[in-house]
mmCIF file of C-alpha atoms in Angstrom:
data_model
loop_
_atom_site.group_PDB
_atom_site.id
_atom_site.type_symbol
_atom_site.label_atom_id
_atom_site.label_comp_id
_atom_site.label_asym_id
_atom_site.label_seq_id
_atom_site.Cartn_x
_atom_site.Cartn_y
_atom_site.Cartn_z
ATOM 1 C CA UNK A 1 55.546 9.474 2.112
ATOM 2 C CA UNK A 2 53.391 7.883 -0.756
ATOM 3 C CA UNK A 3 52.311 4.948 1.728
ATOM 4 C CA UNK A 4 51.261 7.621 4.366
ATOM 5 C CA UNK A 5 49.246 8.745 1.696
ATOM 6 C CA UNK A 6 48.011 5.721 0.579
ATOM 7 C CA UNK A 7 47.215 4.345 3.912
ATOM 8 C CA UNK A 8 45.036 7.747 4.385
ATOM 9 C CA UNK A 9 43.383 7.269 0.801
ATOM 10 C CA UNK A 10 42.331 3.957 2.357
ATOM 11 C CA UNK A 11 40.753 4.650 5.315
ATOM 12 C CA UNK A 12 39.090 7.659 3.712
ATOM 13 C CA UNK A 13 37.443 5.150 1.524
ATOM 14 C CA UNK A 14 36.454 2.717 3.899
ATOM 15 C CA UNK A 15 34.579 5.390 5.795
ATOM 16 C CA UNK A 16 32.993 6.730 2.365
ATOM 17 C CA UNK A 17 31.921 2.866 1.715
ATOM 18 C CA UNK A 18 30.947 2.292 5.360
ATOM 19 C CA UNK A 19 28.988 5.657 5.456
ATOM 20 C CA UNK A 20 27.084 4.454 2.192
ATOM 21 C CA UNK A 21 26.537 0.763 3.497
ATOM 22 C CA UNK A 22 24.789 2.566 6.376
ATOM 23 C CA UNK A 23 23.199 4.740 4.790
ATOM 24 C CA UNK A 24 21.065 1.932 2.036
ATOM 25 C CA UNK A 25 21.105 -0.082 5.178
ATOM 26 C CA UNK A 26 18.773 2.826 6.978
ATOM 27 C CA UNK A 27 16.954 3.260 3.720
ATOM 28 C CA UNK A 28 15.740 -0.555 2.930
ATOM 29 C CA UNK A 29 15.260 -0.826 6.974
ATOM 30 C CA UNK A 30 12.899 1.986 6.409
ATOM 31 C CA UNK A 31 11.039 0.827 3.411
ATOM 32 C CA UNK A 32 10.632 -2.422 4.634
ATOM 33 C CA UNK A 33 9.081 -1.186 7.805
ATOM 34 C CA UNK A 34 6.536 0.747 5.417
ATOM 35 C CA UNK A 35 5.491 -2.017 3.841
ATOM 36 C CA UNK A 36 4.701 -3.798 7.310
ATOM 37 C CA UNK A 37 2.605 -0.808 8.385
ATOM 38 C CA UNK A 38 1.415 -1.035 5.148
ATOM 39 C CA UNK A 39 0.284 -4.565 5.381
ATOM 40 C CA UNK A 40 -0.692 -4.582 9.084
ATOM 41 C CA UNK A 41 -3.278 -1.749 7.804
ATOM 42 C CA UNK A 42 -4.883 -3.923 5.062
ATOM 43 C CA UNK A 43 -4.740 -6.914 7.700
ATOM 44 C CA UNK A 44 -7.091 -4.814 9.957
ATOM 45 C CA UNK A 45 -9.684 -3.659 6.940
ATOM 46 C CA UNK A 46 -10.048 -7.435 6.272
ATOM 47 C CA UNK A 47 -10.518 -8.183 10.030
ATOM 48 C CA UNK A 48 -13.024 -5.343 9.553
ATOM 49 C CA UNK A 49 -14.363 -7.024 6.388
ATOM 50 C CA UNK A 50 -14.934 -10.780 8.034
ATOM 51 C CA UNK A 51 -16.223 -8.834 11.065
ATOM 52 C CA UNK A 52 -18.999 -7.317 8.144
ATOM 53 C CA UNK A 53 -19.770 -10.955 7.375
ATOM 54 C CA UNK A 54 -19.758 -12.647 10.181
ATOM 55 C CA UNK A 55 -23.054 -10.090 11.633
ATOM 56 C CA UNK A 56 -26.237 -10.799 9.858
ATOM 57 C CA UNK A 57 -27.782 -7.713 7.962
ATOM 58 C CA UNK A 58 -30.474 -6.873 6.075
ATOM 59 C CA UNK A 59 -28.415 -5.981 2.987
ATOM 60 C CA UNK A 60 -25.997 -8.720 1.716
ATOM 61 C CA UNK A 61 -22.968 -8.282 3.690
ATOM 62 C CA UNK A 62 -20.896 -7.091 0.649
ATOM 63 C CA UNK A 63 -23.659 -4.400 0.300
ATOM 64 C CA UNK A 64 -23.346 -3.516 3.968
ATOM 65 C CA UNK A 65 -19.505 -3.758 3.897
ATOM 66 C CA UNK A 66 -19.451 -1.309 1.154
ATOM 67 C CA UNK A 67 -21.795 1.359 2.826
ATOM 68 C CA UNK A 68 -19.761 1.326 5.533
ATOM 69 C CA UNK A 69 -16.516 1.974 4.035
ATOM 70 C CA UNK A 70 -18.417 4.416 1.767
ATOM 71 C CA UNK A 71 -19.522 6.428 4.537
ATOM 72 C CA UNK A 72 -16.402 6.314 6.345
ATOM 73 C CA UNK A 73 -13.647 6.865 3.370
ATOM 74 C CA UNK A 74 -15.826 9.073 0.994
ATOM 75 C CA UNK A 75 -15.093 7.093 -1.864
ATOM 76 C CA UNK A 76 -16.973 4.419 -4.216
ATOM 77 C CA UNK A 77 -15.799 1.160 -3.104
ATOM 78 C CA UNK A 78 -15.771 -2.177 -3.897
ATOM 79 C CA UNK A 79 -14.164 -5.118 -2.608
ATOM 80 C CA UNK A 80 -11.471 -7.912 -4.581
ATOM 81 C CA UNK A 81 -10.899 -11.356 -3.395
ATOM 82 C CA UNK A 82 -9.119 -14.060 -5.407
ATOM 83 C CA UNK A 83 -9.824 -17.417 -3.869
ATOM 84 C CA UNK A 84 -6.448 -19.398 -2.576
ATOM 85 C CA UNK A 85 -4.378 -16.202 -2.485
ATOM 86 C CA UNK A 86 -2.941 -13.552 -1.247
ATOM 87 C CA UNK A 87 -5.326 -11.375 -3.339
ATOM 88 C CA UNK A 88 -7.842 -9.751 -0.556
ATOM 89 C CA UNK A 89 -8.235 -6.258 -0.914
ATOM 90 C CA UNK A 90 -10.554 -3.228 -1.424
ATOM 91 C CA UNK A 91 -10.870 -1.605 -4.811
ATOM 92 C CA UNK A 92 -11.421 2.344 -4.471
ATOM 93 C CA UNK A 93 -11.886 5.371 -6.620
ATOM 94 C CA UNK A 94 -10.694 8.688 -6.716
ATOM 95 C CA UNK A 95 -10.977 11.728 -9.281
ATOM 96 C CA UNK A 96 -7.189 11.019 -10.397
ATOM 97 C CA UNK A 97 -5.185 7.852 -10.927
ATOM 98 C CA UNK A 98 -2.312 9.695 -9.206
ATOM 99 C CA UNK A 99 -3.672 9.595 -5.688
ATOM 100 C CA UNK A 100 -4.044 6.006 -4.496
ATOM 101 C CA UNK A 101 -0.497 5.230 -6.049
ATOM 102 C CA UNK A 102 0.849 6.018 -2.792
ATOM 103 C CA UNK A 103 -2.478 6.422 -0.461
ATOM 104 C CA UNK A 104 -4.422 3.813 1.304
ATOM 105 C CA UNK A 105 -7.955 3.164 1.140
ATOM 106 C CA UNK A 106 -8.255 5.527 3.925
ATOM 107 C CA UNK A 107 -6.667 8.605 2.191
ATOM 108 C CA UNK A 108 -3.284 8.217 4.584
ATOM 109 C CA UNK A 109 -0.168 8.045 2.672
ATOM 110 C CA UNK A 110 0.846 4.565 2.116
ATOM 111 C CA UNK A 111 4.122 3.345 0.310
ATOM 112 C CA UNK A 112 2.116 0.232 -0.847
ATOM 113 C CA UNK A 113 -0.817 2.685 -1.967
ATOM 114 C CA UNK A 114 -4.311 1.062 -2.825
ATOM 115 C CA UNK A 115 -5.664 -1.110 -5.574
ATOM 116 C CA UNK A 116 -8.312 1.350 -7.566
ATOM 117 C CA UNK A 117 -10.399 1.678 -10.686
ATOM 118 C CA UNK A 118 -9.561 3.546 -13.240
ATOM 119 C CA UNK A 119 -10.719 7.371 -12.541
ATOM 120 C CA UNK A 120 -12.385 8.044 -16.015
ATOM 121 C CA UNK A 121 -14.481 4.247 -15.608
ATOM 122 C CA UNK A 122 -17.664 3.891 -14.222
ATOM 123 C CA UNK A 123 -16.953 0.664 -12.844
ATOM 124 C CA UNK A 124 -18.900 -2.405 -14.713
ATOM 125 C CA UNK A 125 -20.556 0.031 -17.032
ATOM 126 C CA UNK A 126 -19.130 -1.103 -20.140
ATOM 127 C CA UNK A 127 -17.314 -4.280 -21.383
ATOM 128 C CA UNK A 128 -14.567 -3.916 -19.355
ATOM 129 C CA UNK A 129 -13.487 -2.402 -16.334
ATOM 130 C CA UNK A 130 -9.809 -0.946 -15.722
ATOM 131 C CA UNK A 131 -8.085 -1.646 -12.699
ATOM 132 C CA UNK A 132 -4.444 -0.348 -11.190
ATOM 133 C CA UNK A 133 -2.190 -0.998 -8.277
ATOM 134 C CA UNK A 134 1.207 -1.697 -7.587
ATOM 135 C CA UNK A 135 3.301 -3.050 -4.773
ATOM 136 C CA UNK A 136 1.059 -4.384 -3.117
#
């Protein structure tokens, strides 16, 4: 009688641990899917951006880059880009820090969320100016 029971004990908790290997194995599946679509997005903003450059303008192309994402995203915008990395992205601005935690630069939710200034800072106004982001 007490191996039936044991025998049952175990199978009930293989299924419990099989049910909750499946279970973190959906969940990081999903995240890391996110953070594909998440990347594929900023790919295509920075095909967008070398697209910017590569047309001759008037304005500087930064100037022209940033009117256009103005006008499309409603939002101040500016543009960061560390030389020999990975570091390529546009900087944005809403009236709380909360929102482009986990929002792209076009407003969508995004897991990876946006790199921003700091909502009280009028960027490059004073001696320093305050940047966030995360997971990106």
């Amino acid at each position: 009688m007490k191996n039936k029971i044991r025998k049952a004990l175990r199978l009930v908790l293989k299924i419990i641990l099989l049910l909750v290997i499946l279970i973190n194995g959906w969940k990081i599946g999903e995240k890391q899917y996110r953070y594909i679509s998440s990347d594929i997005s900023y790919r295509q903003i920075r095909k967008e951006k070398e697209q910017a450059l590569s047309v001759p303008v008037f304005l500087s192309s930064k100037e022209e880059e940033i009117k256009k994402v103005k006008n499309e995203y409603n939002y101040p915008y500016d543009w960061i880009h560390v030389s020999n990395s990975k570091i390529d992205y546009p900087l944005m601005k809403a009236p709380d820090n909360n929102f482009y935690l986990n929002h792209n630069y076009k407003g969508k939710y995004d897991i990876s969320g946006a790199i921003y200034y700091d909502a009280s800072d009028e960027p490059y106004d004073g001696m320093s100016t305050i940047i966030y982001g995360h997971a990106m």
